[in-house]
XYZ file of C-alpha atoms in Angstrom:
628
model
C 1.742 34.447 -49.831
C -0.919 35.735 -51.878
C -1.371 39.754 -51.910
C -4.446 40.501 -50.250
C -5.335 43.867 -49.219
C -4.783 44.602 -45.456
C -6.616 46.675 -42.924
C -4.886 50.552 -44.114
C -4.742 51.186 -40.622
C -2.046 48.861 -40.113
C 1.951 50.228 -40.543
C 3.380 49.330 -44.175
C 6.427 47.945 -43.153
C 4.702 44.657 -41.213
C 4.555 43.158 -44.555
C 8.428 42.052 -43.380
C 6.475 39.992 -40.678
C 5.878 37.346 -43.543
C 9.584 36.368 -43.347
C 9.239 35.424 -39.886
C 9.399 32.050 -38.746
C 7.195 32.162 -35.559
C 3.174 32.323 -35.471
C 2.383 37.106 -35.208
C -1.300 37.447 -36.212
C -2.955 41.006 -34.898
C -6.736 40.620 -33.684
C -9.071 43.096 -33.322
C -10.968 42.511 -29.784
C -13.789 45.101 -31.221
C -15.031 43.376 -34.464
C -13.890 40.080 -33.340
C -12.099 39.141 -36.769
C -8.463 38.885 -37.508
C -6.068 41.925 -39.471
C -3.349 39.913 -39.969
C -1.477 36.944 -40.151
C 1.784 35.360 -40.959
C 2.523 32.456 -42.977
C 3.118 30.642 -39.443
C 0.112 31.517 -38.443
C -2.001 30.752 -41.124
C -0.786 27.311 -40.709
C -1.107 26.940 -36.966
C -4.500 28.423 -37.762
C -4.827 26.393 -40.292
C -6.286 28.186 -42.775
C -5.277 27.853 -46.826
C -4.901 31.599 -47.434
C -4.509 34.964 -45.383
C -7.890 35.415 -47.364
C -9.439 32.440 -45.675
C -7.845 33.750 -42.403
C -9.107 36.986 -42.543
C -12.467 36.703 -43.651
C -13.408 34.632 -40.641
C -15.736 35.356 -38.308
C -15.143 35.461 -34.617
C -17.665 36.600 -32.476
C -19.224 33.285 -31.821
C -16.272 32.546 -29.912
C -16.903 31.136 -26.661
C -18.146 32.686 -24.067
C -14.407 31.845 -21.755
C -12.346 33.180 -25.373
C -14.877 36.297 -25.357
C -14.063 37.359 -21.516
C -9.963 36.207 -22.327
C -9.985 38.492 -24.922
C -11.742 41.601 -23.044
C -9.514 40.908 -20.278
C -6.167 41.043 -22.471
C -7.473 44.173 -24.663
C -7.560 45.790 -20.734
C -4.250 44.035 -18.878
C -2.748 45.504 -22.162
C -4.044 48.955 -22.564
C -1.232 50.444 -21.299
C 1.698 49.391 -22.715
C 2.291 46.129 -21.084
C 1.906 42.480 -21.999
C 1.178 39.012 -21.128
C 2.328 35.951 -21.980
C -0.239 32.675 -22.053
C -0.643 29.518 -22.953
C -3.502 28.831 -25.705
C -4.873 25.895 -27.590
C -5.768 25.742 -30.889
C -7.724 22.614 -32.985
C -6.537 23.632 -36.899
C -7.725 20.144 -38.253
C -9.275 18.898 -35.509
C -6.548 18.518 -33.043
C -5.171 20.585 -30.286
C -1.833 22.395 -30.622
C -1.058 24.202 -28.023
C 1.316 27.127 -27.936
C 2.926 29.430 -25.753
C 2.108 33.705 -26.668
C 3.725 36.661 -26.134
C 0.478 39.012 -26.082
C 0.787 42.548 -26.512
C -1.207 45.825 -27.448
C -0.786 47.215 -31.068
C -1.662 50.659 -31.287
C -2.994 51.014 -35.282
C -2.965 54.670 -37.414
C -6.726 55.062 -37.342
C -6.466 55.394 -33.750
C -7.420 51.465 -32.646
C -5.774 49.135 -30.476
C -5.348 45.481 -31.846
C -3.940 42.393 -30.309
C -0.301 40.705 -30.675
C 0.574 37.673 -30.405
C 3.920 36.497 -30.582
C 3.502 32.402 -29.992
C 5.519 29.670 -29.971
C 5.071 26.348 -29.476
C 4.790 24.512 -26.906
C 5.315 20.445 -26.519
C 2.575 19.811 -24.179
C 2.872 15.713 -22.653
C -0.057 13.380 -23.740
C -1.535 13.973 -20.631
C -2.045 17.200 -21.655
C -3.793 17.074 -24.171
C -6.206 14.398 -22.835
C -7.415 16.659 -20.210
C -7.905 19.325 -22.917
C -9.570 16.392 -25.039
C -11.481 15.342 -22.276
C -12.898 18.816 -21.043
C -13.991 19.681 -24.243
C -15.784 16.677 -25.211
C -17.522 15.990 -21.408
C -20.987 16.354 -20.664
C -20.413 17.806 -17.479
C -20.271 21.495 -17.253
C -17.733 23.544 -16.317
C -16.594 26.783 -15.418
C -14.409 29.469 -13.689
C -15.131 32.349 -12.206
C -13.343 35.461 -10.966
C -14.322 36.110 -7.465
C -16.578 38.258 -8.258
C -18.295 35.910 -9.826
C -17.651 37.245 -13.274
C -17.277 34.072 -15.014
C -13.791 33.958 -17.508
C -13.690 30.126 -18.473
C -16.609 27.857 -19.519
C -16.385 24.515 -21.614
C -18.291 23.712 -24.622
C -20.881 22.100 -22.617
C -21.432 25.065 -20.385
C -21.385 27.338 -23.350
C -23.946 25.547 -24.695
C -26.351 25.375 -21.405
C -26.057 28.981 -20.091
C -25.537 30.821 -23.774
C -22.750 33.675 -23.672
C -20.786 34.775 -20.617
C -22.619 37.719 -19.224
C -24.017 35.565 -16.848
C -21.923 34.887 -13.430
C -22.454 32.604 -11.112
C -24.914 34.284 -9.085
C -27.072 35.325 -11.870
C -26.917 30.609 -12.501
C -29.426 30.504 -9.808
C -33.031 29.851 -9.862
C -32.577 32.136 -6.451
C -30.133 34.487 -6.544
C -29.717 35.269 -3.266
C -28.687 31.677 -2.733
C -25.665 32.236 -5.745
C -23.898 35.001 -3.745
C -24.698 32.703 -0.158
C -22.832 30.252 -2.226
C -20.522 32.272 -3.889
C -18.821 34.151 -0.164
C -19.066 30.288 1.439
C -17.109 29.287 -1.493
C -14.033 31.819 -1.589
C -14.408 31.344 2.551
C -12.569 28.045 1.614
C -15.489 25.732 1.930
C -16.788 22.923 -1.086
C -19.851 23.690 -2.203
C -21.466 20.076 -3.269
C -25.420 20.335 -3.213
C -28.583 19.938 -5.492
C -29.120 23.459 -6.610
C -32.323 25.099 -8.615
C -30.344 26.649 -11.607
C -31.808 28.406 -14.935
C -30.474 26.992 -18.169
C -31.218 28.488 -21.420
C -33.616 26.490 -22.451
C -35.292 27.002 -18.619
C -35.305 25.726 -15.091
C -33.223 22.656 -14.342
C -31.885 20.663 -11.322
C -28.112 20.490 -11.713
C -25.710 18.881 -8.593
C -23.229 21.594 -7.806
C -19.372 20.872 -6.795
C -17.661 23.980 -6.561
C -14.577 25.304 -4.684
C -12.097 27.817 -4.700
C -8.892 27.562 -7.407
C -5.760 29.309 -8.431
C -6.219 30.257 -12.040
C -3.191 29.014 -13.613
C -3.268 31.996 -16.296
C -3.973 35.053 -13.542
C -2.627 33.873 -10.822
C -5.503 34.819 -8.680
C -7.805 33.070 -6.532
C -11.491 31.886 -8.388
C -14.397 29.395 -8.125
C -14.365 26.918 -10.573
C -17.831 25.105 -11.051
C -18.451 21.444 -12.071
C -22.537 20.734 -12.246
C -23.860 18.108 -13.366
C -27.966 18.300 -14.862
C -29.869 15.850 -12.650
C -32.937 16.781 -13.394
C -34.346 13.397 -15.187
C -33.030 11.808 -11.921
C -35.264 14.931 -9.847
C -38.745 14.794 -11.537
C -38.341 10.792 -11.631
C -38.068 10.340 -8.319
C -40.183 13.274 -7.056
C -43.037 11.293 -8.938
C -42.457 8.252 -7.296
C -42.503 10.046 -4.127
C -46.271 11.767 -4.978
C -47.072 8.075 -5.929
C -45.756 6.830 -2.709
C -47.312 10.151 -1.119
C -51.122 9.155 -3.146
C -51.399 5.526 -2.298
C -50.620 6.732 1.673
C -53.709 8.536 1.324
C -55.164 6.968 0.064
C -54.572 3.753 2.034
C -55.377 6.238 4.981
C -58.329 7.015 3.771
C -59.807 3.533 2.508
C -58.771 2.613 6.155
C -60.650 5.673 7.533
C -63.921 4.969 5.302
C -63.618 1.243 6.419
C -63.526 2.467 9.912
C -66.063 5.088 9.816
C -68.238 2.968 7.824
C -68.228 0.274 10.422
C -68.219 2.096 13.567
C -71.281 4.034 12.229
C -73.166 1.787 10.292
C -73.193 -0.752 13.115
C -75.091 1.406 15.581
C -77.057 2.395 13.453
C -77.917 -0.345 11.955
C -80.101 -1.573 15.172
C -81.740 1.568 15.776
C -83.139 1.610 12.287
C -83.847 -2.124 12.710
C -85.821 -2.167 15.945
C -87.218 1.312 15.000
C -89.024 -0.997 12.438
C -90.002 -3.714 14.842
C -91.448 -1.110 17.689
C -93.489 -0.120 14.639
C -94.994 -2.883 13.932
C -95.791 -3.527 17.524
C -98.840 -1.180 17.618
C -97.772 1.954 18.858
C -100.751 4.890 20.210
C -100.657 7.662 17.380
C -97.831 10.119 19.245
C -95.562 7.225 19.856
C -95.570 6.404 16.027
C -94.740 9.735 15.405
C -91.838 10.145 17.265
C -90.877 7.007 15.938
C -90.868 8.212 12.983
C -88.981 10.992 13.582
C -86.300 8.546 14.899
C -86.730 6.247 11.238
C -86.869 9.498 8.772
C -83.304 11.038 10.776
C -81.518 7.087 10.914
C -82.265 6.934 7.302
C -80.742 10.026 6.429
C -77.286 9.715 8.449
C -76.878 6.098 6.805
C -77.994 8.315 3.160
C -74.898 10.828 3.787
C -72.474 8.085 5.543
C -73.468 6.380 1.368
C -72.660 9.383 -0.094
C -69.609 9.956 1.485
C -68.373 6.670 0.521
C -69.586 6.405 -2.933
C -67.656 9.852 -3.600
C -64.886 8.205 -2.081
C -64.763 5.042 -3.918
C -65.547 6.780 -7.104
C -62.771 9.610 -6.538
C -60.109 7.305 -5.904
C -60.778 5.205 -9.292
C -61.718 2.178 -6.949
C -65.484 1.803 -7.816
C -66.577 -1.429 -10.012
C -69.672 -1.104 -11.850
C -72.347 -3.895 -10.662
C -74.056 -4.684 -13.116
C -77.111 -7.033 -13.449
C -80.775 -7.690 -15.398
C -83.387 -5.305 -14.472
C -86.741 -4.182 -15.759
C -86.434 -0.175 -15.401
C -90.238 -0.075 -15.350
C -90.038 -2.694 -12.243
C -86.788 0.004 -10.821
C -89.433 2.811 -11.059
C -92.521 1.171 -9.170
C -90.108 0.582 -6.463
C -88.905 3.336 -5.477
C -91.928 4.957 -6.040
C -93.537 2.783 -3.500
C -90.589 3.562 -1.292
C -91.523 6.804 -1.529
C -94.944 7.409 -1.686
C -95.878 6.982 2.349
C -93.604 10.242 2.477
C -95.637 11.684 -0.612
C -98.920 11.022 0.754
C -98.265 12.909 4.195
C -98.023 15.860 2.286
C -100.463 15.264 0.598
C -99.125 15.313 -2.973
C -100.253 12.518 -5.850
C -97.584 10.739 -7.226
C -98.521 8.562 -11.018
C -96.260 6.644 -13.229
C -97.058 5.779 -16.569
C -95.174 3.245 -18.168
C -94.265 3.305 -21.864
C -95.659 2.118 -24.508
C -93.984 -0.526 -26.677
C -93.936 -3.636 -23.671
C -90.895 -4.693 -20.952
C -87.672 -4.495 -22.210
C -84.825 -6.093 -19.991
C -81.698 -3.947 -20.008
C -77.947 -5.071 -18.712
C -76.491 -2.652 -15.885
C -75.450 -1.196 -12.599
C -79.439 -1.457 -11.172
C -78.345 -0.694 -7.972
C -76.396 2.429 -8.517
C -79.189 3.522 -10.926
C -81.521 2.879 -8.412
C -79.660 5.109 -5.371
C -79.894 8.305 -7.609
C -83.694 7.719 -8.700
C -84.505 7.553 -4.731
C -82.474 10.643 -4.557
C -84.407 12.615 -6.762
C -88.354 11.455 -5.741
C -86.216 12.149 -2.261
C -85.141 15.220 -3.230
C -89.134 16.064 -5.306
C -91.163 14.866 -2.384
C -89.055 17.202 0.001
C -89.091 20.402 -2.450
C -93.091 20.217 -3.336
C -95.689 21.178 -0.341
C -98.471 20.512 -2.920
C -99.362 19.374 -6.271
C -97.991 16.574 -7.663
C -94.707 13.820 -8.122
C -93.984 12.430 -11.286
C -91.622 9.876 -12.294
C -91.253 9.137 -15.909
C -89.803 6.404 -18.112
C -88.557 6.540 -21.553
C -86.804 3.894 -23.701
C -85.246 4.782 -27.379
C -83.444 1.889 -29.503
C -79.720 2.819 -29.834
C -78.451 0.181 -32.320
C -79.060 -3.678 -32.367
C -78.111 -4.537 -29.346
C -78.626 -1.445 -27.203
C -81.273 1.013 -25.480
C -80.579 5.344 -24.622
C -83.332 5.123 -21.494
C -83.948 8.790 -19.642
C -85.731 8.826 -16.417
C -87.072 11.698 -15.200
C -89.048 12.943 -12.339
C -90.833 15.909 -12.410
C -92.316 18.100 -9.474
C -94.590 21.122 -8.691
C -92.300 22.413 -6.202
C -90.935 26.530 -6.317
C -88.871 25.230 -9.129
C -85.351 26.508 -9.274
C -83.292 30.153 -10.491
C -80.313 30.218 -12.549
C -77.663 29.711 -10.533
C -78.938 27.449 -7.814
C -78.956 25.410 -11.414
C -75.623 26.333 -11.774
C -74.316 24.784 -8.369
C -76.947 22.525 -8.204
C -75.215 18.906 -8.713
C -71.411 20.777 -6.897
C -70.370 19.184 -3.597
C -71.584 20.284 -0.167
C -73.763 22.466 -2.277
C -77.119 21.977 -0.466
C -80.382 22.985 -2.272
C -82.568 26.364 -2.025
C -86.039 26.901 -3.105
C -86.434 29.504 -5.328
C -87.160 31.998 -2.424
C -84.006 31.106 -0.615
C -85.128 28.411 1.834
C -82.284 26.357 2.927
C -83.785 22.963 2.837
C -81.926 19.944 5.589
C -79.001 18.135 3.939
C -75.815 17.488 3.385
C -75.532 18.726 -0.417
C -73.797 15.940 -1.324
C -76.804 13.646 -2.867
C -77.246 15.061 -5.988
C -73.377 15.041 -6.058
C -73.034 11.756 -6.137
C -75.534 11.120 -8.656
C -73.277 13.272 -11.276
C -71.231 11.035 -10.210
C -72.267 7.565 -10.254
C -74.416 8.194 -13.129
C -71.171 9.299 -14.948
C -69.035 6.825 -13.824
C -71.807 4.422 -15.758
C -71.166 6.478 -19.018
C -73.984 8.356 -18.498
C -75.478 11.949 -17.746
C -77.722 14.246 -15.121
C -80.035 17.430 -15.343
C -82.245 19.895 -14.093
C -84.797 21.607 -16.725
C -86.563 24.397 -14.041
C -88.280 27.687 -13.961
C -88.498 29.321 -10.503
C -92.488 28.763 -10.008
C -93.369 26.478 -12.716
C -91.826 23.438 -10.912
C -87.934 21.058 -11.870
C -87.017 18.083 -14.132
C -84.616 16.180 -12.958
C -83.172 13.605 -15.792
C -80.872 10.601 -16.271
C -79.506 9.639 -19.310
C -77.609 6.750 -20.818
C -77.069 3.726 -22.975
C -77.578 0.572 -21.847
C -77.102 -3.201 -23.112
C -80.696 -4.726 -23.933
C -79.797 -8.708 -21.852
C -80.930 -11.206 -24.515
C -82.155 -13.655 -22.110
C -85.370 -13.522 -19.775
C -83.737 -13.415 -16.296
C -84.993 -14.149 -13.013
C -86.875 -10.360 -12.334
C -85.995 -8.661 -9.126
C -89.823 -9.349 -8.009
C -88.892 -12.431 -8.451
C -85.812 -12.622 -6.122
C -87.312 -12.066 -3.374
C -90.012 -13.998 -3.014
C -89.753 -17.396 -1.087
C -91.075 -20.680 -2.253
C -94.630 -20.936 0.104
C -94.824 -22.946 3.209
C -90.615 -23.470 2.790
C -88.762 -22.210 6.045
C -84.592 -22.489 6.816
C -82.349 -23.229 9.203
C -79.881 -19.940 8.911
C -76.904 -19.492 11.229
C -75.410 -15.988 12.454
C -72.619 -14.721 13.260
C -71.883 -11.225 14.389
C -70.112 -10.266 18.073
C -72.719 -7.101 18.277
C -74.957 -8.473 20.586
C -77.573 -5.740 19.502
C -77.400 -7.108 15.861
C -77.693 -10.679 16.590
C -80.961 -10.053 18.792
C -82.314 -8.020 15.814
C -81.997 -10.290 13.356
C -82.758 -12.927 14.784
C -86.210 -11.392 14.990
C -86.708 -9.924 11.491
C -85.957 -13.537 10.032
C -88.239 -15.058 12.635
C -91.457 -13.093 11.039
C -91.424 -15.249 7.829
C -90.837 -17.851 10.179
C -87.398 -18.855 9.785
C -85.437 -20.587 12.295
C -82.250 -18.213 13.159
C -78.839 -19.588 15.375
C -76.733 -17.239 16.066
C -72.891 -17.476 17.302
C -69.963 -14.506 17.850
C -67.728 -15.521 16.354
C -65.738 -16.974 12.988
C -64.432 -19.690 14.614
C -67.732 -20.775 16.236
C -68.947 -19.451 13.100
C -67.115 -23.134 11.376
C -67.602 -25.200 14.047
C -71.423 -24.716 14.044
C -71.192 -25.510 10.054
C -69.281 -28.338 10.774
C -71.323 -30.191 13.359
C -74.940 -29.084 11.703
C -76.730 -28.835 8.347
C -77.640 -24.918 7.821
C -79.632 -23.996 4.896
C -78.025 -20.654 5.083
C -74.552 -18.524 6.375
C -74.903 -15.168 7.641
C -72.072 -14.276 8.599
C -70.174 -10.370 9.652
C -66.641 -9.124 8.795
C -64.597 -7.949 12.056
C -65.519 -10.239 14.725
C -63.296 -11.014 17.213
C -60.750 -14.863 17.634
C -61.766 -15.389 13.623
C -62.736 -12.475 11.136
C -65.687 -13.657 8.637
C -63.409 -13.593 5.753
C -61.035 -16.513 7.394
C -63.669 -18.019 8.278
C -65.979 -18.456 4.845
C -62.608 -19.826 3.076
C -62.146 -22.318 5.892
C -65.884 -23.376 5.683
C -65.220 -23.739 1.953
C -62.731 -26.188 2.421
C -64.739 -28.706 4.789
C -65.559 -31.684 3.768
C -68.842 -33.283 2.523
C -72.188 -30.737 1.326
C -71.337 -27.907 4.387
C -68.671 -26.168 1.773
C -71.535 -25.664 -0.818
C -73.837 -23.686 1.911
C -74.442 -19.989 0.731
C -72.376 -17.570 3.091
C -73.613 -13.916 2.838
C -71.715 -11.406 4.290
C -73.452 -9.573 6.539
C -71.801 -6.259 7.004
C -71.126 -2.839 7.435
C -67.576 -2.785 5.570
C -68.867 -2.564 1.636
C -66.208 -1.096 -0.406
C -65.383 -1.762 -3.305
C -62.159 -3.859 -2.704
C -63.902 -5.171 0.675
C -66.415 -6.973 -1.768
C -64.077 -8.516 -4.332
C -62.301 -10.157 -0.614
C -65.116 -11.435 0.021
C -65.739 -12.977 -2.812
C -62.073 -14.315 -3.396
C -62.756 -15.918 -0.495
C -66.673 -18.024 -1.487
C -68.850 -15.110 -0.474
C -71.963 -16.136 -2.652
C -73.416 -12.431 -2.066
C -73.710 -9.160 0.902
C -75.795 -7.743 2.560
C -75.005 -3.612 3.929
C -75.980 -2.432 7.125
C -78.122 -0.822 8.311
C -79.967 -4.322 7.888
C -83.041 -2.987 5.034
C -85.593 -5.403 5.937
C -86.895 -6.092 2.043
C -83.523 -6.856 1.085
C -82.511 -9.304 4.213
C -86.042 -11.268 4.024
C -85.569 -11.209 0.013
C -81.178 -12.695 -0.230
C -82.343 -14.577 2.460
C -85.213 -16.390 0.530
C -83.795 -16.882 -2.601
C -80.678 -17.922 -1.304
C -81.896 -20.518 1.435
C -83.434 -22.364 -1.846
C -79.788 -23.079 -3.394
C -78.353 -24.083 0.314
C -77.114 -27.521 -0.030
C -79.059 -28.951 3.838
C -80.660 -32.396 2.669
C -83.483 -31.569 5.423
C -84.883 -28.232 6.625
C -85.890 -27.584 9.679
C -90.137 -26.188 10.213
C -89.405 -24.076 13.450
């Protein structure tokens, strides 16, 4: 035994313990350091010398050992002694002893714990149980009836740190922990998912807690076993969230489809017949009334389109429909549509095409045209005198792209900073500089921003109160390398060529309206009321074109189209255009997949209908066209 200086508070005759065969050591429960160990104890602790053992700092002991040490100090303070079983791991393997623990007074007034140990032959099952407890990922802890921790295996110690955190404090909501402790002590078994707080933060643990007897103290205790299932809980929560989002998206799509169909179908008749009535030669008073009906119908149609456009963009279901187009033609056509309203207010309009000739670009012209229409309509609405002037600037951007800036300048009241800040927000109707609110849902400019943003561009406004406003669109589009069939040419029909057309729709008002519009162009339009009748008519007759509603009894338009495409001969190649209020992106894809060539939205725009009928009718397979 090396000659190592001992604590001066130890009695001098303690050296006699060196000759004892059983392990004996003294431990200071306050400093958590050893004070003395005989040779047998050094062997037990796996120390090469007394100096090495006494230099060890046991303050980082597990909370279970620290709690146990404090309990021993209290239990032996008045001269009592305890006999307990302890396990040590001197060289990585467990050694079990039965220890008699008592209080040993030191000359300086301190009290040390005296351990007198004797080896115990642990069974193989006991040794395996100890190893399992050490290495399991399950967090296993023991608490007294007050919820104070008396034992924690390494996994629990790693999760919760020191032993100061009792049973109740492990829960994110301590009141739940208190309620759980109460029912466990009454004999119930707790087996549930719990929200706990470990050293690293909030976690989800599966808890199994039950009342047991502490084999050391013989008192009632609570045994708690925990499994960290945070990853599984978060994965399940993410799956549920995704499922709910999908269900909401599906419900929204069904709602939008139904709303689109149920609102657009009657609106189609309102606007269509209003247009026909306007061409019948009304007197001035009736013409004004009819104009108000038409204006209200167009406004309602625009709101429906805006709601659907925003919903598709928000849901990530919107798709671009690029085509070749001339931006000069786009602006000229947009001006032509708004010109009657501007003239009625005494506003002048002019457009100076940019120098440098025309450029054919490739992009979603339909989406861009909607935004231009919105800007022009707002300018005319807010301007009481002066002018509305659209502008176009085209700048090359690399070898194949063109930066496009479209602007609309008005001489209206202008917008202050507060109005400009909220201008493109949803449901923020525009006020003029005098604070007068002009009608509208407040969706148009929000849709404009979302639509151009979806195309990779941006929108904005420059304005000073009292000096008008300049709304602008800026985006980059590729040039189209070939000269395509222009937008204007697509609407022209061959001189003297009349078409035989089949129109399938279950709504009588729609059939009458479309028949009248096509008859005004000299075409012969036959009608049927469902998809099955349409298939039969195409099989038996020769048509240049088929207009197909989608939602019909007996057989819908999509399945009817697919069946027509399977007919023998030239009938299978007959152009089929969807004429429907159901125009969501996914629906248009379904129409194309079934074999439809194009889609016309309700309410029917007469110019679009006549133009597309003329274009696709020229491609019809019929050997002979009717000259109705």
